[in-house]
mmCIF file of C-alpha atoms and ligand atoms in Angstrom:
data_model
loop_
_atom_site.group_PDB
_atom_site.id
_atom_site.type_symbol
_atom_site.label_atom_id
_atom_site.label_comp_id
_atom_site.label_asym_id
_atom_site.label_seq_id
_atom_site.Cartn_x
_atom_site.Cartn_y
_atom_site.Cartn_z
ATOM 1 C CA UNK A 1 99.334 93.573 84.252
ATOM 2 C CA UNK A 2 97.692 89.139 84.505
ATOM 3 C CA UNK A 3 95.865 88.388 86.823
ATOM 4 C CA UNK A 4 95.266 84.019 88.648
ATOM 5 C CA UNK A 5 93.439 82.964 92.162
ATOM 6 C CA UNK A 6 95.769 80.912 94.080
ATOM 7 C CA UNK A 7 95.000 79.817 97.437
ATOM 8 C CA UNK A 8 91.719 80.479 97.793
ATOM 9 C CA UNK A 9 93.527 84.538 97.277
ATOM 10 C CA UNK A 10 93.837 87.064 94.177
ATOM 11 C CA UNK A 11 97.508 86.769 92.359
ATOM 12 C CA UNK A 12 98.410 89.633 90.264
ATOM 13 C CA UNK A 13 101.177 88.223 87.993
ATOM 14 C CA UNK A 14 104.579 89.951 84.744
ATOM 15 C CA UNK A 15 104.165 86.871 82.306
ATOM 16 C CA UNK A 16 107.361 88.770 80.063
ATOM 17 C CA UNK A 17 109.406 86.356 77.850
ATOM 18 C CA UNK A 18 109.393 83.389 75.941
ATOM 19 C CA UNK A 19 111.280 80.584 76.893
ATOM 20 C CA UNK A 20 112.834 78.620 79.479
ATOM 21 C CA UNK A 21 109.495 79.720 82.669
ATOM 22 C CA UNK A 22 112.080 81.860 85.201
ATOM 23 C CA UNK A 23 109.778 82.732 88.781
ATOM 24 C CA UNK A 24 111.133 85.393 90.098
ATOM 25 C CA UNK A 25 110.323 86.917 93.655
ATOM 26 C CA UNK A 26 110.559 90.532 94.544
ATOM 27 C CA UNK A 27 112.040 91.207 97.622
ATOM 28 C CA UNK A 28 111.479 93.623 100.265
ATOM 29 C CA UNK A 29 109.892 96.266 100.561
ATOM 30 C CA UNK A 30 109.104 96.266 96.819
ATOM 31 C CA UNK A 31 106.635 94.866 94.515
ATOM 32 C CA UNK A 32 106.581 93.051 91.123
ATOM 33 C CA UNK A 33 108.340 96.372 89.318
ATOM 34 C CA UNK A 34 110.896 96.402 91.397
ATOM 35 C CA UNK A 35 111.808 93.894 87.299
ATOM 36 C CA UNK A 36 110.939 96.765 85.311
ATOM 37 C CA UNK A 37 114.463 96.580 83.344
ATOM 38 C CA UNK A 38 113.787 92.904 82.848
ATOM 39 C CA UNK A 39 110.311 92.995 82.412
ATOM 40 C CA UNK A 40 110.305 95.750 80.098
ATOM 41 C CA UNK A 41 113.206 93.779 77.582
ATOM 42 C CA UNK A 42 113.030 90.007 79.098
ATOM 43 C CA UNK A 43 116.253 88.313 78.341
ATOM 44 C CA UNK A 44 116.933 85.991 75.814
ATOM 45 C CA UNK A 45 115.586 82.357 75.917
ATOM 46 C CA UNK A 46 113.912 82.981 79.315
ATOM 47 C CA UNK A 47 109.558 83.533 80.235
ATOM 48 C CA UNK A 48 109.879 85.528 84.032
ATOM 49 C CA UNK A 49 107.074 85.238 85.660
ATOM 50 C CA UNK A 50 107.101 87.962 88.198
ATOM 51 C CA UNK A 51 104.822 88.182 90.956
ATOM 52 C CA UNK A 52 103.207 90.442 93.322
ATOM 53 C CA UNK A 53 103.810 89.020 96.464
ATOM 54 C CA UNK A 54 100.093 88.815 99.080
ATOM 55 C CA UNK A 55 99.577 92.495 100.151
ATOM 56 C CA UNK A 56 102.315 93.803 97.534
ATOM 57 C CA UNK A 57 101.438 95.935 94.314
ATOM 58 C CA UNK A 58 97.805 94.550 93.235
ATOM 59 C CA UNK A 59 97.362 91.177 95.253
ATOM 60 C CA UNK A 60 95.502 90.873 98.131
ATOM 61 C CA UNK A 61 96.985 90.232 101.366
ATOM 62 C CA UNK A 62 97.615 87.386 103.423
ATOM 63 C CA UNK A 63 95.182 87.007 107.205
ATOM 64 C CA UNK A 64 97.693 86.899 110.213
ATOM 65 C CA UNK A 65 100.348 89.157 112.337
ATOM 66 C CA UNK A 66 103.500 86.861 109.370
ATOM 67 C CA UNK A 67 104.300 87.118 106.136
ATOM 68 C CA UNK A 68 106.526 83.445 106.243
ATOM 69 C CA UNK A 69 108.722 81.954 103.588
ATOM 70 C CA UNK A 70 106.504 79.496 103.464
ATOM 71 C CA UNK A 71 103.847 81.345 102.294
ATOM 72 C CA UNK A 72 105.965 83.000 99.259
ATOM 73 C CA UNK A 73 106.918 79.609 98.557
ATOM 74 C CA UNK A 74 103.785 77.776 98.388
ATOM 75 C CA UNK A 75 102.486 81.618 96.369
ATOM 76 C CA UNK A 76 104.848 81.093 93.778
ATOM 77 C CA UNK A 77 103.735 76.851 93.333
ATOM 78 C CA UNK A 78 100.292 77.481 92.738
ATOM 79 C CA UNK A 79 101.008 80.141 89.993
ATOM 80 C CA UNK A 80 102.948 76.728 88.503
ATOM 81 C CA UNK A 81 100.373 74.791 89.123
ATOM 82 C CA UNK A 82 98.043 77.646 87.528
ATOM 83 C CA UNK A 83 99.551 77.901 84.498
ATOM 84 C CA UNK A 84 100.400 73.583 84.178
ATOM 85 C CA UNK A 85 103.994 74.153 84.739
ATOM 86 C CA UNK A 86 105.914 71.097 86.507
ATOM 87 C CA UNK A 87 108.954 72.690 86.925
ATOM 88 C CA UNK A 88 110.855 76.150 86.301
ATOM 89 C CA UNK A 89 113.845 77.902 87.493
ATOM 90 C CA UNK A 90 113.449 79.166 90.220
ATOM 91 C CA UNK A 91 114.654 83.562 91.660
ATOM 92 C CA UNK A 92 114.503 85.694 93.764
ATOM 93 C CA UNK A 93 116.063 89.032 95.035
ATOM 94 C CA UNK A 94 116.653 89.445 98.407
ATOM 95 C CA UNK A 95 113.497 88.892 100.337
ATOM 96 C CA UNK A 96 112.217 86.989 97.818
ATOM 97 C CA UNK A 97 115.801 84.701 96.537
ATOM 98 C CA UNK A 98 115.106 83.604 100.789
ATOM 99 C CA UNK A 99 111.044 83.208 98.683
ATOM 100 C CA UNK A 100 113.159 81.032 96.384
ATOM 101 C CA UNK A 101 115.411 79.051 98.538
ATOM 102 C CA UNK A 102 111.433 78.009 100.995
ATOM 103 C CA UNK A 103 110.307 77.318 97.827
ATOM 104 C CA UNK A 104 112.831 74.842 96.880
ATOM 105 C CA UNK A 105 112.882 73.553 100.472
ATOM 106 C CA UNK A 106 109.513 72.259 100.022
ATOM 107 C CA UNK A 107 109.756 70.855 96.925
ATOM 108 C CA UNK A 108 113.280 70.910 95.391
ATOM 109 C CA UNK A 109 111.807 67.999 92.689
ATOM 110 C CA UNK A 110 110.025 72.049 91.192
ATOM 111 C CA UNK A 111 113.408 74.036 91.303
ATOM 112 C CA UNK A 112 115.256 73.737 87.146
ATOM 113 C CA UNK A 113 117.430 75.611 88.442
ATOM 114 C CA UNK A 114 118.111 78.782 90.116
ATOM 115 C CA UNK A 115 118.814 82.213 90.531
ATOM 116 C CA UNK A 116 120.154 84.213 93.463
ATOM 117 C CA UNK A 117 120.417 87.936 93.439
ATOM 118 C CA UNK A 118 121.446 90.289 96.616
ATOM 119 C CA UNK A 119 120.097 87.268 99.568
ATOM 120 C CA UNK A 120 121.679 85.511 101.831
ATOM 121 C CA UNK A 121 120.932 81.212 103.441
ATOM 122 C CA UNK A 122 121.541 82.250 106.759
ATOM 123 C CA UNK A 123 118.607 83.477 109.439
ATOM 124 C CA UNK A 124 119.450 87.257 111.207
ATOM 125 C CA UNK A 125 120.385 86.351 115.260
ATOM 126 C CA UNK A 126 118.556 88.056 117.453
ATOM 127 C CA UNK A 127 120.592 91.092 117.046
ATOM 128 C CA UNK A 128 119.266 90.454 113.650
ATOM 129 C CA UNK A 129 115.406 89.484 114.886
ATOM 130 C CA UNK A 130 114.522 92.865 116.877
ATOM 131 C CA UNK A 131 115.278 94.508 114.535
ATOM 132 C CA UNK A 132 112.371 93.362 112.141
ATOM 133 C CA UNK A 133 110.085 93.742 115.585
ATOM 134 C CA UNK A 134 110.769 97.563 115.302
ATOM 135 C CA UNK A 135 110.668 98.004 111.940
ATOM 136 C CA UNK A 136 106.906 96.052 112.023
ATOM 137 C CA UNK A 137 105.650 98.413 114.734
ATOM 138 C CA UNK A 138 107.245 101.317 112.826
ATOM 139 C CA UNK A 139 104.189 100.797 109.974
ATOM 140 C CA UNK A 140 101.751 99.459 111.524
ATOM 141 C CA UNK A 141 102.558 102.820 114.030
ATOM 142 C CA UNK A 142 104.656 105.504 112.939
ATOM 143 C CA UNK A 143 103.860 104.207 109.228
ATOM 144 C CA UNK A 144 106.072 103.343 105.840
ATOM 145 C CA UNK A 145 107.691 106.841 105.132
ATOM 146 C CA UNK A 146 110.883 106.086 106.844
ATOM 147 C CA UNK A 147 111.309 102.728 106.766
ATOM 148 C CA UNK A 148 111.507 104.300 103.431
ATOM 149 C CA UNK A 149 113.557 106.857 102.780
ATOM 150 C CA UNK A 150 116.334 104.513 105.464
ATOM 151 C CA UNK A 151 115.627 101.515 102.605
ATOM 152 C CA UNK A 152 116.200 104.500 99.665
ATOM 153 C CA UNK A 153 118.955 104.815 100.936
ATOM 154 C CA UNK A 154 120.772 101.477 101.328
ATOM 155 C CA UNK A 155 119.936 99.706 98.340
ATOM 156 C CA UNK A 156 120.965 101.747 96.343
ATOM 157 C CA UNK A 157 124.022 103.154 95.560
ATOM 158 C CA UNK A 158 124.973 106.328 95.263
ATOM 159 C CA UNK A 159 125.807 106.755 91.432
ATOM 160 C CA UNK A 160 121.645 105.137 91.372
ATOM 161 C CA UNK A 161 120.496 107.955 88.636
ATOM 162 C CA UNK A 162 117.386 110.073 89.634
ATOM 163 C CA UNK A 163 114.922 108.281 87.545
ATOM 164 C CA UNK A 164 115.599 105.037 88.943
ATOM 165 C CA UNK A 165 115.655 106.252 92.719
ATOM 166 C CA UNK A 166 112.363 108.375 91.888
ATOM 167 C CA UNK A 167 110.878 105.217 90.156
ATOM 168 C CA UNK A 168 111.562 103.132 92.799
ATOM 169 C CA UNK A 169 110.860 104.959 95.857
ATOM 170 C CA UNK A 170 107.033 105.320 94.145
ATOM 171 C CA UNK A 171 107.137 100.715 94.451
ATOM 172 C CA UNK A 172 108.334 100.976 97.682
ATOM 173 C CA UNK A 173 105.443 103.630 99.105
ATOM 174 C CA UNK A 174 102.888 102.150 97.171
ATOM 175 C CA UNK A 175 103.850 98.478 99.896
ATOM 176 C CA UNK A 176 100.929 99.600 102.760
ATOM 177 C CA UNK A 177 102.185 99.847 106.000
ATOM 178 C CA UNK A 178 100.463 96.149 107.258
ATOM 179 C CA UNK A 179 102.441 94.345 104.452
ATOM 180 C CA UNK A 180 105.805 96.025 105.826
ATOM 181 C CA UNK A 181 105.311 94.573 108.816
ATOM 182 C CA UNK A 182 103.767 91.282 108.109
ATOM 183 C CA UNK A 183 107.098 90.805 105.558
ATOM 184 C CA UNK A 184 109.562 92.394 108.176
ATOM 185 C CA UNK A 185 108.506 89.556 110.426
ATOM 186 C CA UNK A 186 108.005 86.236 108.311
ATOM 187 C CA UNK A 187 111.371 87.495 107.340
ATOM 188 C CA UNK A 188 112.948 87.454 110.986
ATOM 189 C CA UNK A 189 111.376 83.903 111.570
ATOM 190 C CA UNK A 190 113.016 81.627 108.172
ATOM 191 C CA UNK A 191 115.509 79.649 108.129
ATOM 192 C CA UNK A 192 118.844 78.945 107.680
ATOM 193 C CA UNK A 193 118.431 77.289 104.061
ATOM 194 C CA UNK A 194 122.445 75.904 103.757
ATOM 195 C CA UNK A 195 120.967 72.686 103.902
ATOM 196 C CA UNK A 196 118.806 73.665 101.118
ATOM 197 C CA UNK A 197 121.990 74.585 99.075
ATOM 198 C CA UNK A 198 124.169 71.592 100.345
ATOM 199 C CA UNK A 199 121.250 69.337 98.469
ATOM 200 C CA UNK A 200 120.291 71.180 95.543
ATOM 201 C CA UNK A 201 121.649 69.718 92.798
ATOM 202 C CA UNK A 202 120.207 72.077 89.898
ATOM 203 C CA UNK A 203 122.473 74.972 88.208
ATOM 204 C CA UNK A 204 122.622 77.848 90.338
ATOM 205 C CA UNK A 205 122.950 81.467 88.856
ATOM 206 C CA UNK A 206 124.831 83.604 92.373
ATOM 207 C CA UNK A 207 124.780 87.363 91.194
ATOM 208 C CA UNK A 208 124.707 90.573 93.975
ATOM 209 C CA UNK A 209 126.319 94.098 93.376
ATOM 210 C CA UNK A 210 130.256 95.740 95.085
ATOM 211 C CA UNK A 211 128.853 97.257 96.834
ATOM 212 C CA UNK A 212 125.823 95.500 98.733
ATOM 213 C CA UNK A 213 125.283 97.031 102.050
ATOM 214 C CA UNK A 214 121.973 94.659 102.638
ATOM 215 C CA UNK A 215 123.606 90.867 101.393
ATOM 216 C CA UNK A 216 126.584 91.942 100.143
ATOM 217 C CA UNK A 217 129.736 89.821 97.897
ATOM 218 C CA UNK A 218 130.966 88.030 101.353
ATOM 219 C CA UNK A 219 127.215 86.016 101.143
ATOM 220 C CA UNK A 220 127.284 85.123 97.458
ATOM 221 C CA UNK A 221 130.274 83.608 97.803
ATOM 222 C CA UNK A 222 129.017 81.557 100.944
ATOM 223 C CA UNK A 223 125.697 80.300 99.357
ATOM 224 C CA UNK A 224 127.727 79.881 95.185
ATOM 225 C CA UNK A 225 130.310 77.662 97.789
ATOM 226 C CA UNK A 226 128.076 75.352 98.462
ATOM 227 C CA UNK A 227 126.275 73.883 95.422
ATOM 228 C CA UNK A 228 128.647 72.779 93.162
ATOM 229 C CA UNK A 229 129.478 74.067 89.696
ATOM 230 C CA UNK A 230 126.976 76.996 90.084
ATOM 231 C CA UNK A 231 128.162 80.956 88.763
ATOM 232 C CA UNK A 232 129.310 83.792 90.676
ATOM 233 C CA UNK A 233 129.568 86.958 89.226
ATOM 234 C CA UNK A 234 129.698 90.414 90.888
ATOM 235 C CA UNK A 235 128.975 92.856 89.757
ATOM 236 C CA UNK A 236 131.069 96.507 89.923
ATOM 237 C CA UNK A 237 130.014 100.183 91.912
ATOM 238 C CA UNK A 238 126.118 99.064 92.049
ATOM 239 C CA UNK A 239 124.464 98.242 95.422
ATOM 240 C CA UNK A 240 121.816 95.517 96.636
ATOM 241 C CA UNK A 241 118.978 96.449 93.214
ATOM 242 C CA UNK A 242 122.060 95.084 90.422
ATOM 243 C CA UNK A 243 118.323 94.704 87.475
ATOM 244 C CA UNK A 244 117.938 98.500 88.317
ATOM 245 C CA UNK A 245 121.574 99.346 88.536
ATOM 246 C CA UNK A 246 123.197 97.533 86.145
ATOM 247 C CA UNK A 247 119.908 95.669 84.373
ATOM 248 C CA UNK A 248 122.312 94.283 80.951
ATOM 249 C CA UNK A 249 125.026 93.485 82.897
ATOM 250 C CA UNK A 250 122.164 91.539 85.174
ATOM 251 C CA UNK A 251 119.961 89.871 81.603
ATOM 252 C CA UNK A 252 123.018 89.858 79.630
ATOM 253 C CA UNK A 253 124.401 86.932 83.123
ATOM 254 C CA UNK A 254 120.892 85.482 83.124
ATOM 255 C CA UNK A 255 121.424 84.391 78.753
ATOM 256 C CA UNK A 256 124.622 83.119 79.114
ATOM 257 C CA UNK A 257 123.540 81.029 81.943
ATOM 258 C CA UNK A 258 120.042 80.033 81.549
ATOM 259 C CA UNK A 259 121.359 78.883 77.458
ATOM 260 C CA UNK A 260 124.494 76.652 79.005
ATOM 261 C CA UNK A 261 122.078 75.657 81.601
ATOM 262 C CA UNK A 262 119.319 75.138 82.171
ATOM 263 C CA UNK A 263 117.340 75.938 78.786
ATOM 264 C CA UNK A 264 114.765 74.128 77.293
HETATM 265 C C1 MLT B 301 115.051 93.053 100.108
HETATM 266 O O1 MLT B 301 115.688 94.092 99.730
HETATM 267 O O2 MLT B 301 114.329 91.808 100.621
HETATM 268 C C2 MLT B 301 115.584 93.425 101.557
HETATM 269 O O3 MLT B 301 116.394 94.011 101.766
HETATM 270 C C3 MLT B 301 116.233 92.147 102.977
HETATM 271 C C4 MLT B 301 116.118 92.055 103.849
HETATM 272 O O4 MLT B 301 115.341 92.733 104.302
HETATM 273 O O5 MLT B 301 116.846 90.950 104.312
#
């Protein structure tokens, strides 16, 4: 784990592999650790840059009730600045994808390509926003154990191994209640980013687990259709986190896509 100062706050990040810089944002409520198979064996040709988002893992938290996707995007841009990188492939899983798309809206000139894994470009409806507020309230009043159990049941398919389940549970349980509340409210405030994808002129790799109940394949198809020439991969039999349940498939897809579309 490396550490930088971004916007005056400590930002911890992983920097693994060699090649095209790939800035990857983790999902909710995880840390950079939720990319462990890829961090342990990075895709050929990729330099993976994976921050612990503010308040998660070892990174300092932000003040305020919500952690917006624009704040996450700013953190990503700040990390690229700190590393002297003009451009990178930018991507993420789920909430991390929302952050990647917010970054693309803020400054598409920094985005060499997009890697969108089990995420979506649409915003929450009124019911979804109410659920975010309920999650934030639950975290702040009761703690996160109930949220962790509920999420764990949704993010992994029933076939996921006990080792993956246990390790992921430890990651989720490490996230402070305040950060869970901030990120939940921030996701509820996110804007629709279909316009960002329609304007994006670079390459895009869209990956989705066949059995993802949170951001199902239809959401991935919708994103891929907005970016001409994008690559869509549906990973059979896995849920919301294919990088944990089918890491070899995701690694190989990234290797092929990088070699074809985004090598330096
Ligand atoms: C995530 O995995 O980041 C979350 O499930 C995203 C969400 O709740 O929208």
